[in-house]
CSV table of C-alpha atoms in Angstrom, one decimal:
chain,number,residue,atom,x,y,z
Q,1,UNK,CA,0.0,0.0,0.0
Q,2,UNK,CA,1.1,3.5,-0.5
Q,3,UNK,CA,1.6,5.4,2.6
Q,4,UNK,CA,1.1,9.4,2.9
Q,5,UNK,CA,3.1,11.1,5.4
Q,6,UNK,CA,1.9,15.0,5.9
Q,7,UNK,CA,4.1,17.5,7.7
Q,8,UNK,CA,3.6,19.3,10.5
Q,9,UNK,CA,1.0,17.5,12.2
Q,10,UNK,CA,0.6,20.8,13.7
Q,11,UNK,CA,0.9,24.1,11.9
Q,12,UNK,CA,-0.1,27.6,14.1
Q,13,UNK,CA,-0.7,29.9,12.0
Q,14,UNK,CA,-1.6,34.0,12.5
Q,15,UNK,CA,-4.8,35.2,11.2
Q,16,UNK,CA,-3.6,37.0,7.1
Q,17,UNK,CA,-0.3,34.9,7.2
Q,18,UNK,CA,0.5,32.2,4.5
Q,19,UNK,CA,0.3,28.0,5.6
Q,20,UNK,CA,1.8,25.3,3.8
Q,21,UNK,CA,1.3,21.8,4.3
Q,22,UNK,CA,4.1,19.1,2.8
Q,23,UNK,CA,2.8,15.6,1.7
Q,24,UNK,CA,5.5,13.0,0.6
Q,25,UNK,CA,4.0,9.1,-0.8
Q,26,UNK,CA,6.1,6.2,-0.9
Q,27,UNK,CA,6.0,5.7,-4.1
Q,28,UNK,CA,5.5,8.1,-7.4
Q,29,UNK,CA,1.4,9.0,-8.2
Q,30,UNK,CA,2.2,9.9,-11.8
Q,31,UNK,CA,-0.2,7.5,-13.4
Q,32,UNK,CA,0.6,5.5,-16.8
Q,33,UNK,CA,-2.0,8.6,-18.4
Q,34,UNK,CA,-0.3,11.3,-17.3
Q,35,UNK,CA,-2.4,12.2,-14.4
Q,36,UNK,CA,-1.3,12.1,-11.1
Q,37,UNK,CA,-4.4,11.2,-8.2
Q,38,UNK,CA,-3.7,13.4,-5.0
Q,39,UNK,CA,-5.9,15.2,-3.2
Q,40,UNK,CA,-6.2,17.7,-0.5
Q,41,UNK,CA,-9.4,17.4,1.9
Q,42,UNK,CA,-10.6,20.0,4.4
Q,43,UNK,CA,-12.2,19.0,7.6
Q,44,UNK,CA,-13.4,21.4,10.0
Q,45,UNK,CA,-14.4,20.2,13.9
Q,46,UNK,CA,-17.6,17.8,14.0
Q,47,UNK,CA,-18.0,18.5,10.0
Q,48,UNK,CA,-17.4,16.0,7.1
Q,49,UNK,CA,-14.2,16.7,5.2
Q,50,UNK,CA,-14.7,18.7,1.8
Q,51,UNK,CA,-12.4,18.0,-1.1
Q,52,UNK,CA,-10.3,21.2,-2.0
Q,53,UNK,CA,-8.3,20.1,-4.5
Q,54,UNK,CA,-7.9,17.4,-7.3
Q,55,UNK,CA,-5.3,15.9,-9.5
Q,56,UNK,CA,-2.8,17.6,-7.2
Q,57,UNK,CA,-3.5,21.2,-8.3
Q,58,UNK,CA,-7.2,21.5,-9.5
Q,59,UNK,CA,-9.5,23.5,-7.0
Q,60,UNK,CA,-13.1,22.0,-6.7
Q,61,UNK,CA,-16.3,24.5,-7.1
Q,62,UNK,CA,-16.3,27.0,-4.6
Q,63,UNK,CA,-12.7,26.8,-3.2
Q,64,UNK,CA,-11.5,30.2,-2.5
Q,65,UNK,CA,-8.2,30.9,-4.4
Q,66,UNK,CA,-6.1,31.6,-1.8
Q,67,UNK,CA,-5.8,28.0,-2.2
Q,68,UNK,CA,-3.1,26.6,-4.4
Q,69,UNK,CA,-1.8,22.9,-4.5
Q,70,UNK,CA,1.5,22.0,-6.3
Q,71,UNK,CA,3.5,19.3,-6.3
Q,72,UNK,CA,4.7,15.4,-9.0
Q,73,UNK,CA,6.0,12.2,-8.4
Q,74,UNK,CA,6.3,12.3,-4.6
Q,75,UNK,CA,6.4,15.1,-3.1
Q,76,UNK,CA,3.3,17.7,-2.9
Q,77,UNK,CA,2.2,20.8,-1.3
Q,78,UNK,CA,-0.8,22.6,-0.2
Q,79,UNK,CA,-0.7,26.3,0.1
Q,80,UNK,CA,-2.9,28.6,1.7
Q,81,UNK,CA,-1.9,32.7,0.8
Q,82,UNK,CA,-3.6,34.3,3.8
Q,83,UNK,CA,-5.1,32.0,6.4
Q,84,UNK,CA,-8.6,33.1,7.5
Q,85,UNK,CA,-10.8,31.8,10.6
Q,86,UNK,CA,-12.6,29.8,8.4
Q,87,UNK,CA,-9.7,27.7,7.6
Q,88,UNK,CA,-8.9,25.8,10.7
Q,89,UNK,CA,-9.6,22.5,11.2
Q,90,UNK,CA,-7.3,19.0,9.8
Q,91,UNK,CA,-6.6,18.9,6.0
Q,92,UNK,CA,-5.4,15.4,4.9
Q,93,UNK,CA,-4.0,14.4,1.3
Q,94,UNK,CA,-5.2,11.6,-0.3
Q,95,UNK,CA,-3.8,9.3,-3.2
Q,96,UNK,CA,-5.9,7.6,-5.8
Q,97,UNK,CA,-3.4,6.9,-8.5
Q,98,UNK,CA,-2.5,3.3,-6.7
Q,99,UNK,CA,-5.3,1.6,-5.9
Q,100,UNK,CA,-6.5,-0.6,-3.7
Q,101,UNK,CA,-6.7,1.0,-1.1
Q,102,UNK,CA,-7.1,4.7,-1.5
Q,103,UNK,CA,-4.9,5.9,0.9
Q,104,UNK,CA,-4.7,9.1,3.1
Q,105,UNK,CA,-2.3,11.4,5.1
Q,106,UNK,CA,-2.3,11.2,9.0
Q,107,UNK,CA,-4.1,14.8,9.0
Q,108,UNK,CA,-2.4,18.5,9.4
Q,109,UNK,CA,-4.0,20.4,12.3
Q,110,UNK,CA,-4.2,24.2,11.4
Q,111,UNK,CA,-5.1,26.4,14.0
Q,112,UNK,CA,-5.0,30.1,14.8
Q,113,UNK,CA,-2.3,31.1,16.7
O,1,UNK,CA,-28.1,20.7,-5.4
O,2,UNK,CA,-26.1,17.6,-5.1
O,3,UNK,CA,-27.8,16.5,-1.1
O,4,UNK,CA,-25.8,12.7,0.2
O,5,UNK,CA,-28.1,11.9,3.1
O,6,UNK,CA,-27.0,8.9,5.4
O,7,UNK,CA,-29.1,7.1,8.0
O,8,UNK,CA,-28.8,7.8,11.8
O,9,UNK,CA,-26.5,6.7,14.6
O,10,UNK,CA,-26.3,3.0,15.6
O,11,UNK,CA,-25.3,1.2,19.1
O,12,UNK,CA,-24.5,-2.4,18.5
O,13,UNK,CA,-23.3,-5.0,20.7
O,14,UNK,CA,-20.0,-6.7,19.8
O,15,UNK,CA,-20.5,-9.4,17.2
O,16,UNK,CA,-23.7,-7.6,15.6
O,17,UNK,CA,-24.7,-6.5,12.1
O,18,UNK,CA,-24.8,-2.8,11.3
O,19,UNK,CA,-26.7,-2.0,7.7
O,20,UNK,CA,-26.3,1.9,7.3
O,21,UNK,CA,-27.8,3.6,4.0
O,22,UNK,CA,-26.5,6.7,2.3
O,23,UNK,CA,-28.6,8.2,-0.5
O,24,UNK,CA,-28.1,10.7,-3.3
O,25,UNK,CA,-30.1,13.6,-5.0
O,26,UNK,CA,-28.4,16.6,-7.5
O,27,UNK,CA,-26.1,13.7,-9.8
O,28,UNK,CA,-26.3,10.8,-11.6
O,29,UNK,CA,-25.7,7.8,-9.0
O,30,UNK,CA,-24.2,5.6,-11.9
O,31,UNK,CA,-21.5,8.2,-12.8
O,32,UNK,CA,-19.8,8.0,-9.8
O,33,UNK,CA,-17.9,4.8,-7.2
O,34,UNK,CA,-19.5,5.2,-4.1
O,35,UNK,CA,-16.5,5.0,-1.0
O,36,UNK,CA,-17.0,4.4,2.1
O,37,UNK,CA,-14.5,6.1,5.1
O,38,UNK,CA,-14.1,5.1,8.6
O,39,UNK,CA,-13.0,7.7,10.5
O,40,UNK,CA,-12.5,6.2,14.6
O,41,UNK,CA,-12.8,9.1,17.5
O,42,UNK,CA,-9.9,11.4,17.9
O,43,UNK,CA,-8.5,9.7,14.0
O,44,UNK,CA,-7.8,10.4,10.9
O,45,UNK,CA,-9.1,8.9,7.7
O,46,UNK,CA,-9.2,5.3,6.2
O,47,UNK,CA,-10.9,3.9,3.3
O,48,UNK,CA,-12.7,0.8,3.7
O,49,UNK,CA,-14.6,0.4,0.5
O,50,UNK,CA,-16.5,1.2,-2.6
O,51,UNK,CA,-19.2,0.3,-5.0
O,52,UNK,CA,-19.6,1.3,-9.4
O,53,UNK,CA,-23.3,2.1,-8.6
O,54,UNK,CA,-23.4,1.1,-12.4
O,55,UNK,CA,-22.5,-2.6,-12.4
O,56,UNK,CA,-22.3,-3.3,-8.9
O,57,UNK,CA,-18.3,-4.2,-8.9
O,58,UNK,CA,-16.9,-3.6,-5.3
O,59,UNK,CA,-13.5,-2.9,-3.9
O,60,UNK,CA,-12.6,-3.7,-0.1
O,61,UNK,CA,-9.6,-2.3,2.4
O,62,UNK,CA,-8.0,-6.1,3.1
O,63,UNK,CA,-7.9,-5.5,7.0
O,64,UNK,CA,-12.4,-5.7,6.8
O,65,UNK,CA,-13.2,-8.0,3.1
O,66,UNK,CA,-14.5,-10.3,5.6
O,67,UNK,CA,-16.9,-9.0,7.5
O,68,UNK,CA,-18.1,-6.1,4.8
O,69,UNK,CA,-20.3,-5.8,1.9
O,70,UNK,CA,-21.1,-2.9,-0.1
O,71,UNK,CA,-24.1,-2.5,-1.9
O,72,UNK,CA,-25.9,-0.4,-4.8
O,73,UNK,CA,-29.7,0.3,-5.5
O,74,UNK,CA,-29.9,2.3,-8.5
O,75,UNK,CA,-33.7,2.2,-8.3
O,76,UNK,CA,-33.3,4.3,-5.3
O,77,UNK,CA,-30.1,5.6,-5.4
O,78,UNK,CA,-29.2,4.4,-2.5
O,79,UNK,CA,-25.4,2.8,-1.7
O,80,UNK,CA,-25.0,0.4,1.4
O,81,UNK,CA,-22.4,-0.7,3.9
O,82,UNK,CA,-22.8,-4.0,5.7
O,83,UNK,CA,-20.7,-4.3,8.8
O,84,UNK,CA,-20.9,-7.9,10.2
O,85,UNK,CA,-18.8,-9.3,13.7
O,86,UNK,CA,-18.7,-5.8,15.0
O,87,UNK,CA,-15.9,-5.5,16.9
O,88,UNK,CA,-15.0,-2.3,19.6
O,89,UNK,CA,-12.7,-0.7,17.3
O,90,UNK,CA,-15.5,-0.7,14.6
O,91,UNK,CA,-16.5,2.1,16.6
O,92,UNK,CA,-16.5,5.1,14.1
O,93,UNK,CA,-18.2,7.3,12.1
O,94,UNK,CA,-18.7,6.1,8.5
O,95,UNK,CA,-19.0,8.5,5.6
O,96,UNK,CA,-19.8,7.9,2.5
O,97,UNK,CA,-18.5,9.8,-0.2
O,98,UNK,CA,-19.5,10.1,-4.4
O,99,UNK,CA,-16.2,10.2,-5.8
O,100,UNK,CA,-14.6,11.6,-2.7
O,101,UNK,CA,-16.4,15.0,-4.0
O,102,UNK,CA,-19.9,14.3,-2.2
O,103,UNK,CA,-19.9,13.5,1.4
O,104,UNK,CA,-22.8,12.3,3.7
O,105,UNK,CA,-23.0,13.7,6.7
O,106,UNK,CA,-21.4,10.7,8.5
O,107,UNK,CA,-23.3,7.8,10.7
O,108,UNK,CA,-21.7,7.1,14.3
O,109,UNK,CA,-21.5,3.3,14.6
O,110,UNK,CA,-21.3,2.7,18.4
O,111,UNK,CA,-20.1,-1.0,19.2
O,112,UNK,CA,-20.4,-1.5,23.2
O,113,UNK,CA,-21.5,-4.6,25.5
């Protein structure tokens, strides 16, 4: 199985300041058709997560821009420009390019400092 | 609007059956794999399964093929998850997801003697 490891676990952040969240597989999600399957998911406290982004840079409907995923092979990156209130909570990266099982991150906690 | 409604909370003894139903309005219920996510208090994410609404086919996480099955009724469009031989660590809320886009709300799956 591919394993997803997410750093920090932990990321305090101040309230119009940037926040960027690494995510490292064990093995490349470039897929034999170009695309590569990683996800970044948004789950604020007692809510169900919300997928941000797709296909490791794509923002889903109604995703503000201040978010911004980048990343190939193994190594990816979610980046927030200006971190607002509404943006705490865990966000986890997910791969689907190696499947079964779909397989997620252990979770970034952003908070406000 | 795309609305993924999942039945209510459930306390079951160990060694039970838990059935819990997740239903779809707003998309076409054969266009998309149907997952299922465990997520155990205090944890992160883990896929356990999924179902092609459109044929049926089902996937499994390898840790719970045994005790699980995942079901489709596209006269309803309705997707099921079948947990058999609960166990206390079954204890978890179980989302399902269209595609990893659309998310129930979660069902809490309580397993306690």
């Amino acid at each position: 199985d591919v394993v997803m490891t997410q750093s920090p676990l932990s990321l305090p952040v101040s309230l119009g300041q940037p926040a960027s969240i690494s995510c490292r597989s064990s093995q490349s999600l470039a897929y034999r058709d170009g695309n590569t399957f990683l996800n970044w998911f948004h789950q604020r406290p007692g809510q169900s997560p919300r997928r941000l982004i797709y296909k490791v840079s794509n923002r889903d409907p109604g995703v503000p821009d201040r978010f911004s995923g980048s990343g190939s092979g193994t190594n990816f990156t979610l980046k927030i420009s200006r971190v607002e209130a509404e943006d705490v909570g865990v966000y986890y990266c997910m791969q689907g390019t190696h499947w079964p099982p779909w397989t997620f991150g252990q979770g970034t906690k952003v908070e406000i400092k | 609007e795309v609305q993924v409604i999942q039945s209510g909370a459930e306390v079951k003894k160990p060694g039970a059956t838990v059935k819990i139903s997740c239903q779809v309005s707003g998309y076409t219920f054969t266009d998309h794999y149907m997952h299922w996510v465990k997520q155990a208090p205090g944890k992160g994410l883990e896929w356990v399964g999924l179902v092609d609404p459109e044929d049926g086919e089902t996937r499994y996480a390898r840790r719970i093929k045994d005790r699980i099955t995942i079901t489709a009724d596209t006269s309803t469009d309705t997707a099921y998850m079948e947990l058999r031989g609960l166990r206390p660590d079954d204890t978890a809320v179980y989302y399902c997801a269209g595609e990893f886009e659309f998310w129930g709300q979660g069902t809490l799956v309580t397993v306690s003697s």
